[in-house]
CSV table of C-alpha atoms and ligand atoms in Angstrom, one decimal:
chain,number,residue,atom,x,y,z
A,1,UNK,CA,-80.0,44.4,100.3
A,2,UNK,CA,-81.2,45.3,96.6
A,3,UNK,CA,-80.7,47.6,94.0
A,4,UNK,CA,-82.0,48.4,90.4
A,5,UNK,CA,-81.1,48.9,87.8
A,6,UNK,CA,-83.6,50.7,85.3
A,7,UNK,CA,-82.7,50.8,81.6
A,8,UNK,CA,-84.9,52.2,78.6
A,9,UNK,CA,-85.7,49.5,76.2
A,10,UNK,CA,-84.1,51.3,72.1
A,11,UNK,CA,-84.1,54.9,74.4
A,12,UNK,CA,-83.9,56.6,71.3
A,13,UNK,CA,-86.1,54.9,68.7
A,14,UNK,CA,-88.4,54.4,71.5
A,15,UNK,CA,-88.6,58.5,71.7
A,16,UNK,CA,-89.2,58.9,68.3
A,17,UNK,CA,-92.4,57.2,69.1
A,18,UNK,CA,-93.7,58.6,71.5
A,19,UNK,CA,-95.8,61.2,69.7
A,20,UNK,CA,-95.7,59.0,66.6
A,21,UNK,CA,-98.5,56.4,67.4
A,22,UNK,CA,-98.5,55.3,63.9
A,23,UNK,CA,-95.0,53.9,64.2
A,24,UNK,CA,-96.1,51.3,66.7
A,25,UNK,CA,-94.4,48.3,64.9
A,26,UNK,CA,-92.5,50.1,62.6
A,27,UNK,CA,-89.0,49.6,62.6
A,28,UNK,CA,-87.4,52.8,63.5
A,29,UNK,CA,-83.3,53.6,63.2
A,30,UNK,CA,-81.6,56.3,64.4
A,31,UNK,CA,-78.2,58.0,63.3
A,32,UNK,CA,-75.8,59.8,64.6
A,33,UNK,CA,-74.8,63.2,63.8
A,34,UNK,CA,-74.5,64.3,60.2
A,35,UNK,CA,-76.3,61.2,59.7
A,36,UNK,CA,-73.2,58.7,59.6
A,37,UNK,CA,-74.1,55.9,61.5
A,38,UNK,CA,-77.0,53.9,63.2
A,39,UNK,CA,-76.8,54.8,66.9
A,40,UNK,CA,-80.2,53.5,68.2
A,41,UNK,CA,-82.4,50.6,67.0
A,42,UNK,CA,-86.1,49.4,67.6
A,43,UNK,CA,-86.9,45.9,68.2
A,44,UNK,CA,-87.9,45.4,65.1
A,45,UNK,CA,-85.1,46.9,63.5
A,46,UNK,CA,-82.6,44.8,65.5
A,47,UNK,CA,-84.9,41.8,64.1
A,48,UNK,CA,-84.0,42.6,60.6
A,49,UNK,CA,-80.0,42.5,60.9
A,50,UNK,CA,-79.3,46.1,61.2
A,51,UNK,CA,-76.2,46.2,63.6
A,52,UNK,CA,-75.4,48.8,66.0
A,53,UNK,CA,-72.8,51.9,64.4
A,54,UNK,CA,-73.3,50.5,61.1
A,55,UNK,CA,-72.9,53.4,58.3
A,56,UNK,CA,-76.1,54.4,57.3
A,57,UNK,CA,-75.2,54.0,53.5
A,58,UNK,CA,-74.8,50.2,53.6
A,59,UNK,CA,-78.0,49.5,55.1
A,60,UNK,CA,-80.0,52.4,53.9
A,61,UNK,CA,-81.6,50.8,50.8
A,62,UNK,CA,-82.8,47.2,52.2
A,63,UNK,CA,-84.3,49.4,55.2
A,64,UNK,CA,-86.3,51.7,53.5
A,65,UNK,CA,-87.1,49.5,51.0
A,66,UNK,CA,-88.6,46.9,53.6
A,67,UNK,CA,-90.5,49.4,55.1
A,68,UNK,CA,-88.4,51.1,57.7
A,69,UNK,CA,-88.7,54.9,59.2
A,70,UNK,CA,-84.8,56.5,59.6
A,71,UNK,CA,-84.4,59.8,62.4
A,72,UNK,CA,-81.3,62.3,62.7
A,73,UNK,CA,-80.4,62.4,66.4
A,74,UNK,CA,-82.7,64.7,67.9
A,75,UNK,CA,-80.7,65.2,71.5
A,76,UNK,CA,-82.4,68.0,72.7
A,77,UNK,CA,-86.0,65.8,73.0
A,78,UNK,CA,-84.3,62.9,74.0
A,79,UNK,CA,-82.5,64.8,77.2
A,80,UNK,CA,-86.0,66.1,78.0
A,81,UNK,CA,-87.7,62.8,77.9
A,82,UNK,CA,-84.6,61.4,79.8
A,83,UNK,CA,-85.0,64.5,82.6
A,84,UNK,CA,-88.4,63.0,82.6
A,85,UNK,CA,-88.3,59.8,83.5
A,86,UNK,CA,-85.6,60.0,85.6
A,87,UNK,CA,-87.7,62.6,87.8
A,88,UNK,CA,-90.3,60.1,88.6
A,89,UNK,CA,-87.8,57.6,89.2
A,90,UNK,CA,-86.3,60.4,92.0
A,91,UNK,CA,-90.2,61.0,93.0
A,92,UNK,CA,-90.7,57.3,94.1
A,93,UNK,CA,-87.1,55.9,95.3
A,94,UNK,CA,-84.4,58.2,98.0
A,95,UNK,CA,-81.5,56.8,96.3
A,96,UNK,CA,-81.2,57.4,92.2
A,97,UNK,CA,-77.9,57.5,90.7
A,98,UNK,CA,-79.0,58.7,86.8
A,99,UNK,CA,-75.6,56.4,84.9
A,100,UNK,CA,-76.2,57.9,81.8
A,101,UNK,CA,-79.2,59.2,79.4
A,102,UNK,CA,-81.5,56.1,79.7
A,103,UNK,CA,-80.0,54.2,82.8
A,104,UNK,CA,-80.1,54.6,86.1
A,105,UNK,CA,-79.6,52.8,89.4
A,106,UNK,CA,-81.5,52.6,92.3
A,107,UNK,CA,-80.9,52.1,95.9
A,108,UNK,CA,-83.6,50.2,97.2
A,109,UNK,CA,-82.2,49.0,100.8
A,110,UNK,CA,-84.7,51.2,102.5
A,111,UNK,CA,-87.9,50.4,100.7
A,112,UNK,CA,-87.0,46.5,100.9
A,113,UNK,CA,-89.1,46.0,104.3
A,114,UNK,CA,-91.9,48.0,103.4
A,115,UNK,CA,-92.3,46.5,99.7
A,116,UNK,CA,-92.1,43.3,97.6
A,117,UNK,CA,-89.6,44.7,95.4
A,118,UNK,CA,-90.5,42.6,92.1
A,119,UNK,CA,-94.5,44.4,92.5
A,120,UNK,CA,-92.3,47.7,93.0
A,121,UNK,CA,-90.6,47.8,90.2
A,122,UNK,CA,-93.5,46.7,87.9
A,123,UNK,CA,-95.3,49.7,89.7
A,124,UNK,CA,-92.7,52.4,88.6
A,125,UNK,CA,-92.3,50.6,84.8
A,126,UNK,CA,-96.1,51.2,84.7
A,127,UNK,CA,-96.0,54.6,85.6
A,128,UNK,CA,-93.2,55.7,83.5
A,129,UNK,CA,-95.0,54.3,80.5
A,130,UNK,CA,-97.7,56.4,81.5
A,131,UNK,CA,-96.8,59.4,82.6
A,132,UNK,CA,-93.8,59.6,79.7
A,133,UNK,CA,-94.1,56.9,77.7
A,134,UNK,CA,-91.3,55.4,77.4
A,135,UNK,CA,-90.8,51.5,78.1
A,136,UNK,CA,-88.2,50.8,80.4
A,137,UNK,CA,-86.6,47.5,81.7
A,138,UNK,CA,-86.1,47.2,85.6
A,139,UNK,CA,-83.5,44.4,86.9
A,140,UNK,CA,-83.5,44.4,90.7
A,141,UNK,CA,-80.4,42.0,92.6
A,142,UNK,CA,-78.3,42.6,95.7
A,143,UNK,CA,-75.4,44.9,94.3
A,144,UNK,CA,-74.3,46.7,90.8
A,145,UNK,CA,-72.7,44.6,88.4
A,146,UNK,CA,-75.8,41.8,89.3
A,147,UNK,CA,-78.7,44.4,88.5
A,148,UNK,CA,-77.0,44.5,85.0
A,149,UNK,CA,-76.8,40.3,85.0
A,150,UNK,CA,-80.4,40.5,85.8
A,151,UNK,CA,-81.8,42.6,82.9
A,152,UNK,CA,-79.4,40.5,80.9
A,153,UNK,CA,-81.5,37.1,82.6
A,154,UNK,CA,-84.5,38.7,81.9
A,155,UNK,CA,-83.9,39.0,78.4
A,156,UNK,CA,-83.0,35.4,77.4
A,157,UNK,CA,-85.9,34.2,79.0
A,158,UNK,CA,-88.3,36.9,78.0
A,159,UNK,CA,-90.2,38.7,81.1
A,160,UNK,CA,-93.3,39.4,79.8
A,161,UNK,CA,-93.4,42.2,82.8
A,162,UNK,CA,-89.8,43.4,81.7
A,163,UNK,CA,-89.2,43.4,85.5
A,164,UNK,CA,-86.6,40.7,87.0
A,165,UNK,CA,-85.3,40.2,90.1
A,166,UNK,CA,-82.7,37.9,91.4
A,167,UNK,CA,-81.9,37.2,94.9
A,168,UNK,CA,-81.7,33.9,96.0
A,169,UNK,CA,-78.2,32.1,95.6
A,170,UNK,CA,-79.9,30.0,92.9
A,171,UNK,CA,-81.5,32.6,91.2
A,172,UNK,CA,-78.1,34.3,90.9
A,173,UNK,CA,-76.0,31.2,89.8
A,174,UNK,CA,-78.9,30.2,87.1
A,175,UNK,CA,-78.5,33.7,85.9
A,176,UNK,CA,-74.7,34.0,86.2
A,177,UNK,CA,-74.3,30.5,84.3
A,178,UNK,CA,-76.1,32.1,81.3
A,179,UNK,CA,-74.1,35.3,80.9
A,180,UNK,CA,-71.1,35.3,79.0
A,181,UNK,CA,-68.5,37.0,80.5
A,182,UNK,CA,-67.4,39.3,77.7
A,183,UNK,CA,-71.1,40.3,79.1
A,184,UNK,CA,-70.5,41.0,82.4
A,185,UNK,CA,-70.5,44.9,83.3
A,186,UNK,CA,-66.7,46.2,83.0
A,187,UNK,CA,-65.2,43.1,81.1
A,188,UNK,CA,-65.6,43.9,77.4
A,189,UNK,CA,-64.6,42.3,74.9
A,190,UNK,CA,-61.0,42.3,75.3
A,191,UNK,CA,-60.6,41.1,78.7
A,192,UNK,CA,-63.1,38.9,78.0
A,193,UNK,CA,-60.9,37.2,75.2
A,194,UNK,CA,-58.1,36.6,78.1
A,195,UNK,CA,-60.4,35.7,80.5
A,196,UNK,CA,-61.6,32.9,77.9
A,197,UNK,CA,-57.9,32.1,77.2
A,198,UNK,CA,-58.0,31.2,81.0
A,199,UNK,CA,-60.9,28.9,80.5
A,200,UNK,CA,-63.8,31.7,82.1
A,201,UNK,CA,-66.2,31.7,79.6
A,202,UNK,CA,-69.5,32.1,81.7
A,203,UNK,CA,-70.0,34.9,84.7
A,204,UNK,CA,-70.4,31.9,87.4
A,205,UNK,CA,-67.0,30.6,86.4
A,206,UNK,CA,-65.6,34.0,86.8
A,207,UNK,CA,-67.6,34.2,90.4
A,208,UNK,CA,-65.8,31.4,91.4
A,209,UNK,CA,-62.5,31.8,91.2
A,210,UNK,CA,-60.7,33.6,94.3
A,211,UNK,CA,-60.9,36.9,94.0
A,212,UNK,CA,-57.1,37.2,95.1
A,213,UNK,CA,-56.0,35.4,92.5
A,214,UNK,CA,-58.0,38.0,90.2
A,215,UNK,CA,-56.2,40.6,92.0
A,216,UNK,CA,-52.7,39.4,91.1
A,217,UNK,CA,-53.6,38.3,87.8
A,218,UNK,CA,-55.2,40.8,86.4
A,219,UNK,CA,-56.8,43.9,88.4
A,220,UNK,CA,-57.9,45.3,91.7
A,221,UNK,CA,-61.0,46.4,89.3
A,222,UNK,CA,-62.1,42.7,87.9
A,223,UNK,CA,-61.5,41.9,91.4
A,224,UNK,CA,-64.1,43.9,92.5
A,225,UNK,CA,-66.2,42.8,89.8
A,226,UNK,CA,-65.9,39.1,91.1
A,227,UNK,CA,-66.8,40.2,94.7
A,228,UNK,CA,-69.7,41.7,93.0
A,229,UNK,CA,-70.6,39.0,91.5
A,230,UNK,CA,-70.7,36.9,94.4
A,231,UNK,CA,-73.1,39.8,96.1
A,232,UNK,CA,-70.9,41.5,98.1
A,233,UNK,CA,-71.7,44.9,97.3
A,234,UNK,CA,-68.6,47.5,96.6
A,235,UNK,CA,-70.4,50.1,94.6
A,236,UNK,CA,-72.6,51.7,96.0
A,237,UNK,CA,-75.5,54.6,94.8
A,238,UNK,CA,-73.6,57.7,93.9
A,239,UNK,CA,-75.9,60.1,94.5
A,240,UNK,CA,-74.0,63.3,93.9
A,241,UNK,CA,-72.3,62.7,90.7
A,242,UNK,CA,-69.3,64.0,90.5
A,243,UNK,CA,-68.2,67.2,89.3
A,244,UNK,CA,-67.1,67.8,85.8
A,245,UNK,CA,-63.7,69.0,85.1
A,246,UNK,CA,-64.3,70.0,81.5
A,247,UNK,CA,-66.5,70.6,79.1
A,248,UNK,CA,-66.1,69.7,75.5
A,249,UNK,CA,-68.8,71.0,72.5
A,250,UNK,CA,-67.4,70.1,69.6
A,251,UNK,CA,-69.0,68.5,66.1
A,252,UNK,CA,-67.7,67.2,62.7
A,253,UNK,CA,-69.4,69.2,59.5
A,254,UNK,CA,-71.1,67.6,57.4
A,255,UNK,CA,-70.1,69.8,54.1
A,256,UNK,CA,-66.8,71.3,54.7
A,257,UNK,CA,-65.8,74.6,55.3
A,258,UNK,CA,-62.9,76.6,54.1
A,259,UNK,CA,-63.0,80.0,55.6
A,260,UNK,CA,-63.1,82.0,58.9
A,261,UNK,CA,-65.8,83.6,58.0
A,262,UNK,CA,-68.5,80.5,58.3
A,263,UNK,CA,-66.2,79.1,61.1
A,264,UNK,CA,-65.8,82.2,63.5
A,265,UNK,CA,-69.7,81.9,64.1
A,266,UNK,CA,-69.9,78.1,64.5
A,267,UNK,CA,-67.1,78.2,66.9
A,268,UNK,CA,-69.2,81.2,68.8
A,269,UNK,CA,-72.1,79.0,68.9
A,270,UNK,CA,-69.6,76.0,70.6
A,271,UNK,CA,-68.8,78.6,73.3
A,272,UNK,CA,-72.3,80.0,73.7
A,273,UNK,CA,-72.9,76.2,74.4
A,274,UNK,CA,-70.3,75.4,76.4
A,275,UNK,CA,-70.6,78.7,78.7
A,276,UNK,CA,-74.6,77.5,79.7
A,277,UNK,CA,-73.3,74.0,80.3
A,278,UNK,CA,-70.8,75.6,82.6
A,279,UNK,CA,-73.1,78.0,84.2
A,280,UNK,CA,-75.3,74.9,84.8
A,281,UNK,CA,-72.2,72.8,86.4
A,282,UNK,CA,-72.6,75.9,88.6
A,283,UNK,CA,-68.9,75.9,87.9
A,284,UNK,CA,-66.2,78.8,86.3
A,285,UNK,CA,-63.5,78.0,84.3
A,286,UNK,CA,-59.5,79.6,83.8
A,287,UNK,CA,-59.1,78.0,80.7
A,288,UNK,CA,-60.7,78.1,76.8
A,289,UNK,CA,-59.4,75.9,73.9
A,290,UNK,CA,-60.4,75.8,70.6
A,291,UNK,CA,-59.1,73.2,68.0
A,292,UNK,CA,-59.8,72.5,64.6
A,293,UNK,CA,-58.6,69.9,62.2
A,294,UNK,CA,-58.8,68.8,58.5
A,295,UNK,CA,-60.5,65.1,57.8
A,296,UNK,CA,-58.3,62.4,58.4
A,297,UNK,CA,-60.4,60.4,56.0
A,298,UNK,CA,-59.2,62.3,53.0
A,299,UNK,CA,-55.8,62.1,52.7
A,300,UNK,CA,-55.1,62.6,49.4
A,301,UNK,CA,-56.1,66.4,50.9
A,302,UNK,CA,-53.4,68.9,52.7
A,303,UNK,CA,-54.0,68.4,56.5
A,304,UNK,CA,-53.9,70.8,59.1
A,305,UNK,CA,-54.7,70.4,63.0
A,306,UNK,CA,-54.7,73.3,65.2
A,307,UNK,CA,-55.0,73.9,69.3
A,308,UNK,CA,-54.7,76.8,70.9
A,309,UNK,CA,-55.4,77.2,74.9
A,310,UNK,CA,-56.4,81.2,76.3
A,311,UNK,CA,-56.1,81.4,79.9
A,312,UNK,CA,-58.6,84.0,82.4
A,313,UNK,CA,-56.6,85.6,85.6
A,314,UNK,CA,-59.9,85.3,87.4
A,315,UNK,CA,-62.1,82.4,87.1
A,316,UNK,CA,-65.2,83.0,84.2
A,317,UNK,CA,-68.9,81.8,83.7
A,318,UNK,CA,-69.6,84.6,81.4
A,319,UNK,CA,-70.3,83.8,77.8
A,320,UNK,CA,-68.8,87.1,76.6
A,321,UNK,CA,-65.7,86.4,78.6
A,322,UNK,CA,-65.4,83.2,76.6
A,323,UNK,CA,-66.3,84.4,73.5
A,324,UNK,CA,-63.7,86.8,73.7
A,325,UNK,CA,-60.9,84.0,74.5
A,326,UNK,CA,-62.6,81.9,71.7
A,327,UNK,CA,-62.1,84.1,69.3
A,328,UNK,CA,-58.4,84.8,70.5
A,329,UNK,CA,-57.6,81.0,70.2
A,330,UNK,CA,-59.3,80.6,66.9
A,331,UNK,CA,-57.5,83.1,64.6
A,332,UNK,CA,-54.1,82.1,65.3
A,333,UNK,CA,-54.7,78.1,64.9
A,334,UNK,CA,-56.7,79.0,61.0
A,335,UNK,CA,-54.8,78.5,58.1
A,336,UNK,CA,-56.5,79.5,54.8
A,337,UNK,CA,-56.7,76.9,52.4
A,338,UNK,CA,-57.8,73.8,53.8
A,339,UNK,CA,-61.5,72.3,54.0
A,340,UNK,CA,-62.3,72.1,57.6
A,341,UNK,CA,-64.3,69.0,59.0
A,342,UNK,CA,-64.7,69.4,62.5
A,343,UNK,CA,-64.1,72.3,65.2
A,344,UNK,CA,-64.3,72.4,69.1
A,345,UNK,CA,-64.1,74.0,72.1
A,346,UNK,CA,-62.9,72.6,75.9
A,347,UNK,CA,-63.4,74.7,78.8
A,348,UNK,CA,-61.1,73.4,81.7
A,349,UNK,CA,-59.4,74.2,85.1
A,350,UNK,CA,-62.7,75.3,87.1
A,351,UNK,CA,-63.8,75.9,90.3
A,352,UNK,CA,-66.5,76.8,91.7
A,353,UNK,CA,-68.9,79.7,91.1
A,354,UNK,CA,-69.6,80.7,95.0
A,355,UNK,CA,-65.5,81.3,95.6
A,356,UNK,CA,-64.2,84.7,94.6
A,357,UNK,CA,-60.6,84.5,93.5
A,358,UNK,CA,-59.1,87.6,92.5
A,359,UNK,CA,-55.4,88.4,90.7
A,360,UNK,CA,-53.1,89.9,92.5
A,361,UNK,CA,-52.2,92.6,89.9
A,362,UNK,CA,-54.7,94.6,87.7
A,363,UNK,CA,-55.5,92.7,84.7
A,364,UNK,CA,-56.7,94.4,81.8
A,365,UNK,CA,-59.3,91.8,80.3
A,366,UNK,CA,-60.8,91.5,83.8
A,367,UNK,CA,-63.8,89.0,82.7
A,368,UNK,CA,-66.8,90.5,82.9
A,369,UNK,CA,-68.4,88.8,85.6
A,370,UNK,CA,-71.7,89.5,85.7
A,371,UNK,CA,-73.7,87.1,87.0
A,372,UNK,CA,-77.5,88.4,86.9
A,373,UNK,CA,-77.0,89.0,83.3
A,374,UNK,CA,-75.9,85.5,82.7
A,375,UNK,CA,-79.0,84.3,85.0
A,376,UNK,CA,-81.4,86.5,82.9
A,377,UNK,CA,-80.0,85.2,79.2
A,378,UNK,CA,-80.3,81.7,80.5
A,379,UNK,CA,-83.9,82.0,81.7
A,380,UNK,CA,-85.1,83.8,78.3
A,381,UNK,CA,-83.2,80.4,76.6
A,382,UNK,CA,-84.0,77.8,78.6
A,383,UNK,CA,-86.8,76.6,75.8
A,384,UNK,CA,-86.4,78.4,73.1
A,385,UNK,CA,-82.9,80.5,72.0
A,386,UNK,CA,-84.1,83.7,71.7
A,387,UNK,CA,-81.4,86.0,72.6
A,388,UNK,CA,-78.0,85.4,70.4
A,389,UNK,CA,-74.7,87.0,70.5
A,390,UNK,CA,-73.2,88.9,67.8
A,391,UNK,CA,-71.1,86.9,66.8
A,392,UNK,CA,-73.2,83.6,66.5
A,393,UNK,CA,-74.4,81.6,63.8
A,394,UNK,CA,-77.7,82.0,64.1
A,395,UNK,CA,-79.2,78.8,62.5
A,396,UNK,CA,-79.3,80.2,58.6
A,397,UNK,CA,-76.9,78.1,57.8
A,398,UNK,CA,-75.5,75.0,59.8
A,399,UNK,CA,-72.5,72.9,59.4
A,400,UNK,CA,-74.5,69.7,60.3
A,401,UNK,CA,-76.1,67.4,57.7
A,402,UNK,CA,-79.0,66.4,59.8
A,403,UNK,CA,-81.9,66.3,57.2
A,404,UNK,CA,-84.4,63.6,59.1
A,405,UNK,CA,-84.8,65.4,62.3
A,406,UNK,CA,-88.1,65.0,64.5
A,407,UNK,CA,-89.9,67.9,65.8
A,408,UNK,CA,-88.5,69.4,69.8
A,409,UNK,CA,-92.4,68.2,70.4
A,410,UNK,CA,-91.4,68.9,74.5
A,411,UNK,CA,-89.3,71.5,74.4
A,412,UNK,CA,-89.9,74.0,71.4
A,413,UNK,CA,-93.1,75.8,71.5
A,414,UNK,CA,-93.4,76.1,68.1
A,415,UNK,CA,-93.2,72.3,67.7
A,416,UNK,CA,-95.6,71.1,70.4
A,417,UNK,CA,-97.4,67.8,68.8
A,418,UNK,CA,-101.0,68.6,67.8
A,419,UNK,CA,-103.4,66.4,69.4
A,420,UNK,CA,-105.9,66.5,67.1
A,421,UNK,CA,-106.7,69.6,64.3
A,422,UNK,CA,-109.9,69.0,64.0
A,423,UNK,CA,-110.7,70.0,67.6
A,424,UNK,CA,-107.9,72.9,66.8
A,425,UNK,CA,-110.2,74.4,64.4
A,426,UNK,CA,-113.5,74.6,66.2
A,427,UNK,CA,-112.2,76.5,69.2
A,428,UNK,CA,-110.0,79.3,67.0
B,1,LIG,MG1,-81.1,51.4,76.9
């Protein structure tokens, strides 16, 4: 019985390398939108003190100054690379679960009699690093919550192969002895402060106690951590994941703004957004809301919050359908006179695309509806947005202070990398 788990080592600074060679050693940050916080950091950066979500402006100085290279989030390569890597992941193994942008789990049970797993697992890390470049870490044990105790394992005692597997009961109990158990998967740092006050400090002490006990004490879900930890598996590889029941595009500005003008279009591009992500979920939805809200953070400031929901008869995938109801939910909730910091929109109560649902009476707005449209728009955006509506922003001006932003090397064909201009030049 085995499973991996396969996590990539910085995801994001290690990205921001890939076509970057001269970075190698270099240590690299990135923030988060409007280039608030530190969201991602190299090796090296974690070497020199700089803590994870620390504001930017406390650490920017003594970075720079000792030599450090700073990135706005640049989401739309690292969802490529992650589509990447966890292709090849789904190439090599039946069972891949992707957990989120740079982790995934991996049932192996299948594999395990035809293959030394450990020699596996190096296999794939290789290959990733080759074929995408990105490094990843690979902990291999009998269920979940143990994969996660063996990268842990792996880095205290420093894998040169960044490949670890424990399955033995000693292996496991070595490597549960040395995990705290704020560190174990699910615990946190709050239960872990009551699970201390109980006198659990380590993962094996939390393995041993009865799992009834757990149960009664605190949770049918630590309990099945505990189980876990003993290797009894109780979560298993989801392979379909689940599907969504709303989508949320939203962002904070960075500069504010103050009237409907510059906000109608920004909230058109949220639902130009949200409508593809929808269409992708293969999913329609009965309901649009659109919010905006004032900063909390400055007070001293008249506030304002506003919400407002639209509801479809029939079920909608169209964009124009919800950029109708967008609009319709945005000019009620604005209020002139306050600077705006952040704006949203939520699609919600969906089903799905393939089931017809009509309203019993005549409705005036019916949606639109018209699927082959929809299909052709997304096809002419998938890389490159080249077909806006009328009522988008169209990237003249945006609300985002983003000002460090690597190129869309993989997914923009007018910022592919350039290998080398030299050769460029002789052939043109
Ligand atoms: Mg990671």
């Amino acid at each position: 019985m085995a499973l991996a788990l396969v996590d990539c080592e910085s995801f994001y600074a290690s990205c921001e390398r890939i076509f970057r060679p001269d970075l190698k050693h270099v240590p690299i940050v990135v923030l988060s939108n409007n280039d608030g916080c530190v969201i991602a950091r190299s090796t090296e950066a974690k070497k020199m003190g700089i803590g994870m979500g620390v504001p930017w402006f406390k650490v920017k100085d003594s970075f720079l100054s000792q030599g450090g290279k700073v990135f706005s989030s640049n989401f739309t390569f690292y969802g490529d690379m992650s589509a990447r890597v966890m292709n090849i992941l789904e190439g090599f193994v039946p069972e891949v679960e992707v957990y989120s942008i740079d982790e995934a789990f991996l049932g192996l049970d299948s594999l395990e009699e035809h293959y030394n797993l450990y020699d596996f697992g190096c296999h794939i890390r290789s290959l990733i690093k080759q074929w995408t470049g990105v490094p990843v870490r690979i902990g291999i044990a009998p269920t979940k919550t143990l994969t996660k105790i063996a990268l842990n394992e792996a880095k205290r005692v420093n894998v040169p192969t960044k490949v670890h597997q424990i399955s033995t009961v000693k292996e496991i109990r070595e490597a549960l002895k040395n995990t705290p158990v704020r560190d174990v998967w699910g615990v946190g740092r709050r239960l872990g402060e009551h699970l201390n006050q109980a006198k659990i400090t380590n993962a094996l002490q939390l393995a041993d106690v009865d799992p009834r006990y757990i149960k009664r004490k605190f949770s049918v879900v630590l309990e099945r951590t505990v189980r876990e930890l003993r290797g009894q598996r109780c979560l298993g590889i989801e392979n379909n994941a689940a599907a969504k029941k709303q989508i949320v595009v939203s962002r904070s500005f960075g500069t504010r703004v103050t009237d409907l003008k510059t906000l109608r279009p920004i909230v058109s591009n949220f639902a130009v957004r949200a409508a593809e992500k929808l269409r992708n979920e293969k999913q329609k939805c009965s309901q649009v809301s659109v919010f905006i809200r004032t900063s909390p953070f400055s007070d001293h400031k008249p506030q304002h919050t506003g919400y407002k929901t639209i509801e479809f008869s029939t079920p909608t995938n169209d964009t124009r359908d919800i950029l109708i109801a967008a609009k319709k939910a945005l000019l009620p909730i604005f209020k002139p006179g306050y600077d705006y910091a952040k704006a949203g929109i939520l699609l919600s109560r969906f089903s799905n695309e393939e089931i017809k649902q009509y309203s019993l009476f005549k409705d005036p707005n019916e949606p639109k509806e018209n699927s082959k449209f929809m299909k052709h728009i997304d096809e002419l955006n998938a890389y490159e947005t080249q077909i806006y509506f009328a009522s988008q922003n169209t990237k003249k001006w945006s609300p985002m202070k983003q000002n460090m932003t690597s190129p869309k090397y993989t997914t923009s064909w007018y910022e592919l990398p350039i290998v080398n201009r030299l050769i460029v030049k002789k052939y043109k």
